[in-house]
Amino acid sequence: MKVIDLRSDTVTLPTDEMRRAMYQAEVGDDVYKEDPTINALEQLAAQMLGKEAALFTASGTMSNLLAILTQTHHGEEVLLGSESHTFWYEVGGASALGGVVMHTVPNSQDGQIDLSMIEDSIRSQNIHFPQTTLLCLENTHNRCGGAVLTADYTSNAAEIAHRHGLLVHLDGARIFNAAIALNVPTSELARDVDSVCFCLSKGLSAPVGSVLCGTHEFIESARKWRKMIGGGMRQAGIIAAAGIVALQTMVTRLVEDHDNARRLAKGLSNITSIVVPHEVQTNIVNFETPLEVSGPDFIQLLNTRGVKIGYRGYNKYRAVTNRMVAADDIDEALNRIDISLKELY
Ligand SMILES: *Cc1c(COP(=O)(O)O)cnc(C)c1O
């Protein structure tokens, strides 16, 4: 029985081409900026995101943390979506390590934060308030089911933030999914933000890594912060080599993941007891089962039938299509989901 793993696109394994590139990578000590493969990856990433410079980091979590450490001071406040990955899943690092207050503003279903709410949430000068200095956006939006933010929305949000003296960071862990879904250059989606990061190890299938992009000055400062938190790596060109292959060969194929996600969503909504609450825009499918079904039992039964999905609590589930799962695997997964649910409901 083939296990169909839809828990995340992080389960994607490196391709043969990536492994060859890793084996052959020319490397050096990156703390001295002497790893040619890292330098090449950073240059390529900066160019694709339309920024001056870039920094290779261990993870998306590290990139977001560096963006906050570099662009805020202790005791200041960051505005971010109530459903944002940084608020939910990054261990509170911004507060624990950066000493900043995370001021959440409600995300709407489409991953946006209402523009007037952004403006209203920025603190005025008042002795009681922390100073608001950074706005964080997320594209695609993970907890909002892979929703995309358009370049227009991002520009409008950035304009408000900048007008009030804030900087803007974009958590673009899956920004290439957004660019493919919107059919626009990735750089357009990051045009008006001060910093942006993306993951190499999700849909792009590289084994490790993320890249943070921004101005030369910002990146040099982030490099120092990266060293402080122990992220200064040496011959890490070994892993950056796979990242270069990811950027060169794995972006356009994301359209297959999106097609499979729509196929999955359509199949799920044909199962009468399942609700797919919103339109699927990229590779993430959120769905719900009736409250009579125990979510953990459903997940466990699916596991024994070789289908892995994520449980979000309250009978809500997440399935993420990825390169390891083909269209016929989606059909097979739908079959196993249908049978399992009939057994429980
Ligand atoms: C996965 C993810 C991250 C963190 O990436 P890691 O590499 O797992 O640390 C950050 N933001 C979003 C939106 C993500 O989906």
mmCIF file of C-alpha atoms and ligand atoms in Angstrom:
data_model
loop_
_atom_site.group_PDB
_atom_site.id
_atom_site.type_symbol
_atom_site.label_atom_id
_atom_site.label_comp_id
_atom_site.label_asym_id
_atom_site.label_seq_id
_atom_site.Cartn_x
_atom_site.Cartn_y
_atom_site.Cartn_z
ATOM 1 C CA MET A 1 0.000 0.000 0.000
ATOM 2 C CA LYS A 2 1.420 3.368 -1.005
ATOM 3 C CA VAL A 3 1.373 5.902 1.812
ATOM 4 C CA ILE A 4 -0.100 9.169 0.552
ATOM 5 C CA ASP A 5 1.350 11.908 2.697
ATOM 6 C CA LEU A 6 -0.641 15.135 2.584
ATOM 7 C CA ARG A 7 0.454 16.517 5.969
ATOM 8 C CA SER A 8 2.670 19.144 4.365
ATOM 9 C CA ASP A 9 4.731 19.983 1.299
ATOM 10 C CA THR A 10 7.769 19.833 3.617
ATOM 11 C CA VAL A 11 7.720 16.038 3.157
ATOM 12 C CA THR A 12 9.025 16.397 -0.398
ATOM 13 C CA LEU A 13 12.376 14.634 -0.877
ATOM 14 C CA PRO A 14 15.297 16.122 -2.816
ATOM 15 C CA THR A 15 15.428 15.197 -6.507
ATOM 16 C CA ASP A 16 18.301 13.249 -8.110
ATOM 17 C CA GLU A 17 19.440 16.480 -9.733
ATOM 18 C CA MET A 18 19.594 18.119 -6.291
ATOM 19 C CA ARG A 19 21.638 15.235 -4.883
ATOM 20 C CA ARG A 20 24.076 15.460 -7.796
ATOM 21 C CA ALA A 21 24.387 19.223 -7.326
ATOM 22 C CA MET A 22 25.034 18.676 -3.604
ATOM 23 C CA TYR A 23 27.742 16.109 -4.326
ATOM 24 C CA GLN A 24 29.469 18.370 -6.805
ATOM 25 C CA ALA A 25 28.985 21.685 -4.992
ATOM 26 C CA GLU A 26 31.969 23.967 -4.758
ATOM 27 C CA VAL A 27 32.130 25.086 -1.118
ATOM 28 C CA GLY A 28 34.020 27.357 1.284
ATOM 29 C CA ASP A 29 33.556 28.974 4.686
ATOM 30 C CA ASP A 30 30.370 31.011 4.497
ATOM 31 C CA VAL A 31 31.089 32.926 7.702
ATOM 32 C CA TYR A 32 33.955 34.447 5.666
ATOM 33 C CA LYS A 33 31.471 34.757 2.738
ATOM 34 C CA GLU A 34 33.728 32.325 0.844
ATOM 35 C CA ASP A 35 31.187 29.689 -0.124
ATOM 36 C CA PRO A 36 30.602 30.256 -3.854
ATOM 37 C CA THR A 37 27.475 28.095 -3.899
ATOM 38 C CA ILE A 38 25.830 30.042 -1.078
ATOM 39 C CA ASN A 39 26.833 33.299 -2.754
ATOM 40 C CA ALA A 40 25.247 32.091 -6.005
ATOM 41 C CA LEU A 41 22.028 31.032 -4.246
ATOM 42 C CA GLU A 42 21.766 34.360 -2.436
ATOM 43 C CA GLN A 43 22.322 36.275 -5.665
ATOM 44 C CA LEU A 44 19.737 34.220 -7.535
ATOM 45 C CA ALA A 45 17.175 34.587 -4.731
ATOM 46 C CA ALA A 46 17.672 38.354 -4.481
ATOM 47 C CA GLN A 47 17.208 38.676 -8.226
ATOM 48 C CA MET A 48 14.032 36.538 -8.283
ATOM 49 C CA LEU A 49 12.515 38.497 -5.380
ATOM 50 C CA GLY A 50 13.571 41.871 -6.816
ATOM 51 C CA LYS A 51 15.710 42.801 -3.813
ATOM 52 C CA GLU A 52 19.327 43.998 -3.499
ATOM 53 C CA ALA A 53 20.627 41.153 -1.369
ATOM 54 C CA ALA A 54 19.763 37.870 0.328
ATOM 55 C CA LEU A 55 20.786 35.651 3.230
ATOM 56 C CA PHE A 56 20.592 31.850 3.380
ATOM 57 C CA THR A 57 19.075 30.664 6.680
ATOM 58 C CA ALA A 58 18.313 27.332 8.318
ATOM 59 C CA SER A 59 14.524 27.658 8.190
ATOM 60 C CA GLY A 60 11.540 29.896 7.584
ATOM 61 C CA THR A 61 11.258 30.335 11.333
ATOM 62 C CA MET A 62 14.828 31.634 11.476
ATOM 63 C CA SER A 63 14.211 34.015 8.548
ATOM 64 C CA ASN A 64 11.109 35.500 10.160
ATOM 65 C CA LEU A 65 12.886 35.827 13.502
ATOM 66 C CA LEU A 66 15.830 37.585 11.827
ATOM 67 C CA ALA A 67 13.468 39.946 10.000
ATOM 68 C CA ILE A 68 11.940 40.926 13.353
ATOM 69 C CA LEU A 69 15.223 41.105 15.305
ATOM 70 C CA THR A 70 16.770 43.269 12.587
ATOM 71 C CA GLN A 71 13.849 45.652 12.107
ATOM 72 C CA THR A 72 12.625 46.234 15.676
ATOM 73 C CA HIS A 73 14.017 47.071 19.104
ATOM 74 C CA HIS A 74 13.265 45.462 22.469
ATOM 75 C CA GLY A 75 9.905 46.676 23.839
ATOM 76 C CA GLU A 76 8.459 47.671 20.474
ATOM 77 C CA GLU A 77 5.434 46.137 18.847
ATOM 78 C CA VAL A 78 4.879 44.105 15.680
ATOM 79 C CA LEU A 79 1.490 44.029 13.936
ATOM 80 C CA LEU A 80 0.655 40.652 12.452
ATOM 81 C CA GLY A 81 -2.362 38.582 11.426
ATOM 82 C CA SER A 82 -4.251 36.662 14.114
ATOM 83 C CA GLU A 83 -3.823 33.517 11.985
ATOM 84 C CA SER A 84 -0.203 34.174 11.043
ATOM 85 C CA HIS A 85 2.413 31.436 11.155
ATOM 86 C CA THR A 86 4.733 33.705 13.131
ATOM 87 C CA PHE A 87 2.125 34.093 15.884
ATOM 88 C CA TRP A 88 1.030 30.438 15.965
ATOM 89 C CA TYR A 89 3.970 28.248 15.078
ATOM 90 C CA GLU A 90 7.285 29.952 15.731
ATOM 91 C CA VAL A 91 7.484 29.243 19.479
ATOM 92 C CA GLY A 92 6.931 32.890 20.364
ATOM 93 C CA GLY A 93 10.520 33.628 19.346
ATOM 94 C CA ALA A 94 9.776 37.236 18.442
ATOM 95 C CA SER A 95 8.770 37.894 22.053
ATOM 96 C CA ALA A 96 11.107 35.438 23.801
ATOM 97 C CA LEU A 97 14.253 36.394 21.900
ATOM 98 C CA GLY A 98 13.363 39.762 20.379
ATOM 99 C CA GLY A 99 11.436 41.216 23.325
ATOM 100 C CA VAL A 100 8.722 42.562 21.048
ATOM 101 C CA VAL A 101 4.988 42.524 21.642
ATOM 102 C CA MET A 102 3.000 40.577 19.068
ATOM 103 C CA HIS A 103 -0.128 42.638 18.406
ATOM 104 C CA THR A 104 -2.482 40.427 16.407
ATOM 105 C CA VAL A 105 -5.038 41.936 14.058
ATOM 106 C CA PRO A 106 -7.828 39.658 12.726
ATOM 107 C CA ASN A 107 -7.071 37.890 9.460
ATOM 108 C CA SER A 108 -10.008 37.528 7.113
ATOM 109 C CA GLN A 109 -10.639 34.192 5.374
ATOM 110 C CA ASP A 110 -8.652 35.391 2.336
ATOM 111 C CA GLY A 111 -5.443 35.862 4.335
ATOM 112 C CA GLN A 112 -5.683 39.631 4.285
ATOM 113 C CA ILE A 113 -5.807 41.972 7.238
ATOM 114 C CA ASP A 114 -8.408 44.634 6.638
ATOM 115 C CA LEU A 115 -6.553 47.800 5.607
ATOM 116 C CA SER A 116 -8.491 50.105 7.911
ATOM 117 C CA MET A 117 -7.811 47.695 10.796
ATOM 118 C CA ILE A 118 -4.093 47.909 10.057
ATOM 119 C CA GLU A 119 -4.277 51.662 10.179
ATOM 120 C CA ASP A 120 -6.381 51.675 13.370
ATOM 121 C CA SER A 121 -4.026 49.223 15.105
ATOM 122 C CA ILE A 122 -0.919 51.351 14.667
ATOM 123 C CA ARG A 123 -0.361 53.012 18.037
ATOM 124 C CA SER A 124 -0.436 56.750 18.385
ATOM 125 C CA GLN A 125 2.056 58.666 20.502
ATOM 126 C CA ASN A 126 0.873 58.033 24.057
ATOM 127 C CA ILE A 127 2.887 57.344 27.187
ATOM 128 C CA HIS A 128 0.954 54.095 27.770
ATOM 129 C CA PHE A 129 1.671 52.473 24.395
ATOM 130 C CA PRO A 130 4.566 50.496 22.999
ATOM 131 C CA GLN A 131 5.775 51.870 19.677
ATOM 132 C CA THR A 132 4.518 49.974 16.626
ATOM 133 C CA THR A 133 7.446 49.557 14.239
ATOM 134 C CA LEU A 134 6.827 46.552 11.958
ATOM 135 C CA LEU A 135 3.942 45.047 9.993
ATOM 136 C CA CYS A 136 4.159 41.361 8.998
ATOM 137 C CA LEU A 137 2.084 39.885 6.166
ATOM 138 C CA GLU A 138 1.954 36.267 4.929
ATOM 139 C CA ASN A 139 1.697 35.049 1.307
ATOM 140 C CA THR A 140 0.432 32.424 0.680
ATOM 141 C CA HIS A 141 -1.457 32.332 3.946
ATOM 142 C CA ASN A 142 -0.987 28.978 5.654
ATOM 143 C CA ARG A 143 -3.834 28.889 8.182
ATOM 144 C CA CYS A 144 -6.148 30.634 5.717
ATOM 145 C CA GLY A 145 -5.886 27.625 3.409
ATOM 146 C CA GLY A 146 -3.112 28.789 1.096
ATOM 147 C CA ALA A 147 -4.888 32.039 0.204
ATOM 148 C CA VAL A 148 -2.895 34.440 -1.972
ATOM 149 C CA LEU A 149 -2.319 38.140 -1.371
ATOM 150 C CA THR A 150 -2.275 40.169 -4.575
ATOM 151 C CA ALA A 151 0.473 42.677 -5.353
ATOM 152 C CA ASP A 152 -2.141 45.442 -5.056
ATOM 153 C CA TYR A 153 -3.209 44.413 -1.564
ATOM 154 C CA THR A 154 0.402 44.137 -0.410
ATOM 155 C CA SER A 155 1.229 47.563 -1.868
ATOM 156 C CA ASN A 156 -1.759 49.162 -0.186
ATOM 157 C CA ALA A 157 -0.915 47.619 3.186
ATOM 158 C CA ALA A 158 2.738 48.653 2.815
ATOM 159 C CA GLU A 159 1.726 52.194 1.879
ATOM 160 C CA ILE A 160 -0.257 52.543 5.120
ATOM 161 C CA ALA A 161 2.550 51.069 7.210
ATOM 162 C CA HIS A 162 5.225 53.246 5.600
ATOM 163 C CA ARG A 163 3.097 56.368 5.962
ATOM 164 C CA HIS A 164 3.110 55.728 9.727
ATOM 165 C CA GLY A 165 6.846 55.052 9.851
ATOM 166 C CA LEU A 166 6.597 51.239 10.086
ATOM 167 C CA LEU A 167 8.672 48.768 8.091
ATOM 168 C CA VAL A 168 7.025 45.780 6.382
ATOM 169 C CA HIS A 169 8.115 42.131 6.384
ATOM 170 C CA LEU A 170 6.488 39.540 4.143
ATOM 171 C CA ASP A 171 6.533 35.905 5.276
ATOM 172 C CA GLY A 172 6.574 34.406 1.805
ATOM 173 C CA ALA A 173 7.289 30.814 2.845
ATOM 174 C CA ARG A 174 5.160 29.809 -0.176
ATOM 175 C CA ILE A 175 5.418 33.009 -2.214
ATOM 176 C CA PHE A 176 6.227 31.048 -5.384
ATOM 177 C CA ASN A 177 2.876 29.270 -5.048
ATOM 178 C CA ALA A 178 1.240 32.702 -4.932
ATOM 179 C CA ALA A 179 3.151 33.921 -7.987
ATOM 180 C CA ILE A 180 2.201 30.801 -9.958
ATOM 181 C CA ALA A 181 -1.467 31.057 -8.904
ATOM 182 C CA LEU A 182 -1.646 34.751 -9.823
ATOM 183 C CA ASN A 183 0.577 34.342 -12.887
ATOM 184 C CA VAL A 184 2.749 37.316 -11.947
ATOM 185 C CA PRO A 185 6.519 37.613 -11.408
ATOM 186 C CA THR A 186 7.382 36.763 -7.790
ATOM 187 C CA SER A 187 9.208 40.078 -7.456
ATOM 188 C CA GLU A 188 5.934 41.939 -8.015
ATOM 189 C CA LEU A 189 4.452 40.379 -4.863
ATOM 190 C CA ALA A 190 7.387 41.671 -2.802
ATOM 191 C CA ARG A 191 7.829 45.007 -4.565
ATOM 192 C CA ASP A 192 6.782 47.318 -1.750
ATOM 193 C CA VAL A 193 7.920 45.360 1.315
ATOM 194 C CA ASP A 194 11.205 45.998 3.115
ATOM 195 C CA SER A 195 12.021 42.336 3.681
ATOM 196 C CA VAL A 196 10.700 39.038 2.384
ATOM 197 C CA CYS A 197 11.600 35.411 3.013
ATOM 198 C CA PHE A 198 10.695 32.129 1.350
ATOM 199 C CA CYS A 199 11.245 28.426 2.011
ATOM 200 C CA LEU A 200 13.294 26.157 -0.235
ATOM 201 C CA SER A 201 12.220 23.055 1.659
ATOM 202 C CA LYS A 202 8.458 23.131 1.084
ATOM 203 C CA GLY A 203 6.903 22.722 -2.361
ATOM 204 C CA LEU A 204 10.266 23.468 -3.955
ATOM 205 C CA SER A 205 11.543 20.137 -2.537
ATOM 206 C CA ALA A 206 15.017 21.139 -1.324
ATOM 207 C CA PRO A 207 16.066 19.292 1.844
ATOM 208 C CA VAL A 208 16.858 22.338 4.021
ATOM 209 C CA GLY A 209 16.736 26.094 4.039
ATOM 210 C CA SER A 210 15.087 29.412 3.550
ATOM 211 C CA VAL A 211 16.240 32.737 2.127
ATOM 212 C CA LEU A 212 15.681 36.221 3.557
ATOM 213 C CA CYS A 213 15.860 39.144 1.101
ATOM 214 C CA GLY A 214 16.051 42.932 1.397
ATOM 215 C CA THR A 215 18.457 45.854 1.030
ATOM 216 C CA HIS A 216 22.238 45.383 1.336
ATOM 217 C CA GLU A 217 22.168 47.216 4.652
ATOM 218 C CA PHE A 218 19.327 45.101 6.036
ATOM 219 C CA ILE A 219 20.986 41.854 4.969
ATOM 220 C CA GLU A 220 24.332 42.793 6.558
ATOM 221 C CA SER A 221 22.537 43.522 9.809
ATOM 222 C CA ALA A 222 20.519 40.274 9.581
ATOM 223 C CA ARG A 223 23.784 38.391 8.932
ATOM 224 C CA LYS A 224 25.117 39.604 12.265
ATOM 225 C CA TRP A 225 21.896 38.575 14.050
ATOM 226 C CA ARG A 226 22.080 35.183 12.333
ATOM 227 C CA LYS A 227 25.578 34.725 13.755
ATOM 228 C CA MET A 228 24.312 35.652 17.228
ATOM 229 C CA ILE A 229 21.595 33.002 17.215
ATOM 230 C CA GLY A 230 24.043 30.365 16.016
ATOM 231 C CA GLY A 231 23.023 30.310 12.374
ATOM 232 C CA GLY A 232 26.427 31.115 10.881
ATOM 233 C CA MET A 233 27.179 27.949 8.920
ATOM 234 C CA ARG A 234 30.443 26.951 7.259
ATOM 235 C CA GLN A 235 30.472 24.779 4.085
ATOM 236 C CA ALA A 236 26.701 25.036 3.848
ATOM 237 C CA GLY A 237 26.988 25.297 0.064
ATOM 238 C CA ILE A 238 26.335 21.557 0.250
ATOM 239 C CA ILE A 239 22.711 22.332 1.064
ATOM 240 C CA ALA A 240 22.509 25.624 -0.843
ATOM 241 C CA ALA A 241 23.318 23.663 -4.021
ATOM 242 C CA ALA A 242 19.965 21.899 -3.727
ATOM 243 C CA GLY A 243 18.323 25.285 -3.203
ATOM 244 C CA ILE A 244 19.678 26.558 -6.518
ATOM 245 C CA VAL A 245 18.259 23.510 -8.308
ATOM 246 C CA ALA A 246 14.965 24.100 -6.468
ATOM 247 C CA LEU A 247 14.719 27.674 -7.764
ATOM 248 C CA GLN A 248 15.717 26.643 -11.280
ATOM 249 C CA THR A 249 13.566 23.540 -11.697
ATOM 250 C CA MET A 250 10.786 23.398 -9.108
ATOM 251 C CA VAL A 251 8.874 26.665 -9.414
ATOM 252 C CA THR A 252 6.834 26.171 -12.573
ATOM 253 C CA ARG A 253 5.795 22.639 -11.601
ATOM 254 C CA LEU A 254 3.901 24.040 -8.566
ATOM 255 C CA VAL A 255 0.963 24.364 -10.954
ATOM 256 C CA GLU A 256 0.607 20.559 -10.729
ATOM 257 C CA ASP A 257 0.259 20.792 -6.941
ATOM 258 C CA HIS A 258 -2.430 23.448 -7.404
ATOM 259 C CA ASP A 259 -4.309 21.302 -9.935
ATOM 260 C CA ASN A 260 -4.127 18.348 -7.543
ATOM 261 C CA ALA A 261 -5.373 20.506 -4.675
ATOM 262 C CA ARG A 262 -8.417 21.541 -6.711
ATOM 263 C CA ARG A 263 -8.964 17.887 -7.664
ATOM 264 C CA LEU A 264 -8.812 16.930 -3.985
ATOM 265 C CA ALA A 265 -11.156 19.749 -2.934
ATOM 266 C CA LYS A 266 -13.686 18.789 -5.612
ATOM 267 C CA GLY A 267 -13.563 15.124 -4.590
ATOM 268 C CA LEU A 268 -13.907 16.006 -0.910
ATOM 269 C CA SER A 269 -16.915 18.228 -1.498
ATOM 270 C CA ASN A 270 -18.546 15.314 -3.369
ATOM 271 C CA ILE A 271 -18.414 13.308 -0.126
ATOM 272 C CA THR A 272 -21.695 14.422 1.457
ATOM 273 C CA SER A 273 -20.519 14.622 5.074
ATOM 274 C CA ILE A 274 -17.443 16.706 4.241
ATOM 275 C CA VAL A 275 -17.435 20.488 3.925
ATOM 276 C CA VAL A 276 -14.739 22.378 2.030
ATOM 277 C CA PRO A 277 -15.378 25.877 3.376
ATOM 278 C CA HIS A 278 -13.586 27.971 0.796
ATOM 279 C CA GLU A 279 -12.170 27.978 -2.699
ATOM 280 C CA VAL A 280 -8.727 26.430 -3.114
ATOM 281 C CA GLN A 281 -6.217 28.873 -4.591
ATOM 282 C CA THR A 282 -2.884 27.035 -4.207
ATOM 283 C CA ASN A 283 -1.757 23.728 -2.674
ATOM 284 C CA ILE A 284 -3.525 23.771 0.696
ATOM 285 C CA VAL A 285 -6.984 22.254 1.217
ATOM 286 C CA ASN A 286 -8.808 22.885 4.495
ATOM 287 C CA PHE A 287 -11.899 20.777 5.150
ATOM 288 C CA GLU A 288 -14.298 19.785 7.923
ATOM 289 C CA THR A 289 -16.159 16.662 9.031
ATOM 290 C CA PRO A 290 -19.389 16.494 11.069
ATOM 291 C CA LEU A 291 -18.949 17.094 14.810
ATOM 292 C CA GLU A 292 -20.196 13.549 15.541
ATOM 293 C CA VAL A 293 -16.965 12.187 14.084
ATOM 294 C CA SER A 294 -13.985 12.209 16.451
ATOM 295 C CA GLY A 295 -11.234 14.066 14.632
ATOM 296 C CA PRO A 296 -8.350 12.148 16.249
ATOM 297 C CA ASP A 297 -10.106 8.815 15.493
ATOM 298 C CA PHE A 298 -10.590 9.830 11.871
ATOM 299 C CA ILE A 299 -6.906 10.778 11.547
ATOM 300 C CA GLN A 300 -5.849 7.494 13.125
ATOM 301 C CA LEU A 301 -8.083 5.407 10.877
ATOM 302 C CA LEU A 302 -6.742 7.243 7.838
ATOM 303 C CA ASN A 303 -3.212 6.542 9.042
ATOM 304 C CA THR A 304 -3.880 2.808 9.112
ATOM 305 C CA ARG A 305 -5.162 3.130 5.535
ATOM 306 C CA GLY A 306 -2.037 4.989 4.417
ATOM 307 C CA VAL A 307 -3.374 8.529 4.169
ATOM 308 C CA LYS A 308 -1.719 11.203 6.278
ATOM 309 C CA ILE A 309 -3.344 14.606 6.781
ATOM 310 C CA GLY A 310 -3.080 17.301 9.419
ATOM 311 C CA TYR A 311 -5.588 17.827 12.231
ATOM 312 C CA ARG A 312 -6.287 21.432 13.223
ATOM 313 C CA GLY A 313 -8.742 20.695 16.038
ATOM 314 C CA TYR A 314 -12.547 21.196 16.103
ATOM 315 C CA ASN A 315 -13.073 18.714 13.211
ATOM 316 C CA LYS A 316 -10.982 20.820 10.866
ATOM 317 C CA TYR A 317 -8.270 19.216 8.733
ATOM 318 C CA ARG A 318 -5.519 20.338 6.395
ATOM 319 C CA ALA A 319 -4.219 18.519 3.332
ATOM 320 C CA VAL A 320 -1.260 19.890 1.374
ATOM 321 C CA THR A 321 -0.539 18.620 -2.119
ATOM 322 C CA ASN A 322 3.096 18.166 -3.060
ATOM 323 C CA ARG A 323 5.486 16.651 -5.588
ATOM 324 C CA MET A 324 5.377 13.195 -3.938
ATOM 325 C CA VAL A 325 1.629 12.888 -4.640
ATOM 326 C CA ALA A 326 0.316 12.470 -8.207
ATOM 327 C CA ALA A 327 -3.227 12.930 -9.525
ATOM 328 C CA ASP A 328 -4.048 9.210 -9.231
ATOM 329 C CA ASP A 329 -2.792 9.242 -5.636
ATOM 330 C CA ILE A 330 -5.327 11.992 -4.979
ATOM 331 C CA ASP A 331 -8.089 9.765 -6.338
ATOM 332 C CA GLU A 332 -6.855 6.890 -4.183
ATOM 333 C CA ALA A 333 -6.695 9.153 -1.114
ATOM 334 C CA LEU A 334 -10.277 10.292 -1.776
ATOM 335 C CA ASN A 335 -11.337 6.660 -1.895
ATOM 336 C CA ARG A 336 -9.681 5.857 1.415
ATOM 337 C CA ILE A 337 -11.099 9.017 3.021
ATOM 338 C CA ASP A 338 -14.608 8.127 1.856
ATOM 339 C CA ILE A 339 -14.400 4.555 3.184
ATOM 340 C CA SER A 340 -12.912 5.668 6.512
ATOM 341 C CA LEU A 341 -15.522 8.331 7.099
ATOM 342 C CA LYS A 342 -18.358 5.895 6.303
ATOM 343 C CA GLU A 343 -16.945 3.622 8.995
ATOM 344 C CA LEU A 344 -17.113 6.412 11.589
ATOM 345 C CA TYR A 345 -20.267 8.268 10.530
HETATM 346 C C1 LIG B 1 6.446 26.680 7.068
HETATM 347 C C2 LIG B 1 6.225 28.109 7.303
HETATM 348 C C3 LIG B 1 7.154 28.879 8.002
HETATM 349 C C4 LIG B 1 8.344 28.294 8.734
HETATM 350 O O1 LIG B 1 9.168 27.533 7.994
HETATM 351 P P1 LIG B 1 10.105 26.417 8.682
HETATM 352 O O2 LIG B 1 11.149 26.240 7.630
HETATM 353 O O3 LIG B 1 9.252 25.234 8.910
HETATM 354 O O4 LIG B 1 10.664 26.988 9.935
HETATM 355 C C5 LIG B 1 6.914 30.232 8.126
HETATM 356 N N1 LIG B 1 5.821 30.794 7.588
HETATM 357 C C6 LIG B 1 4.903 30.091 6.921
HETATM 358 C C7 LIG B 1 3.733 30.788 6.333
HETATM 359 C C8 LIG B 1 5.068 28.720 6.755
HETATM 360 O O5 LIG B 1 4.131 28.019 6.096
#
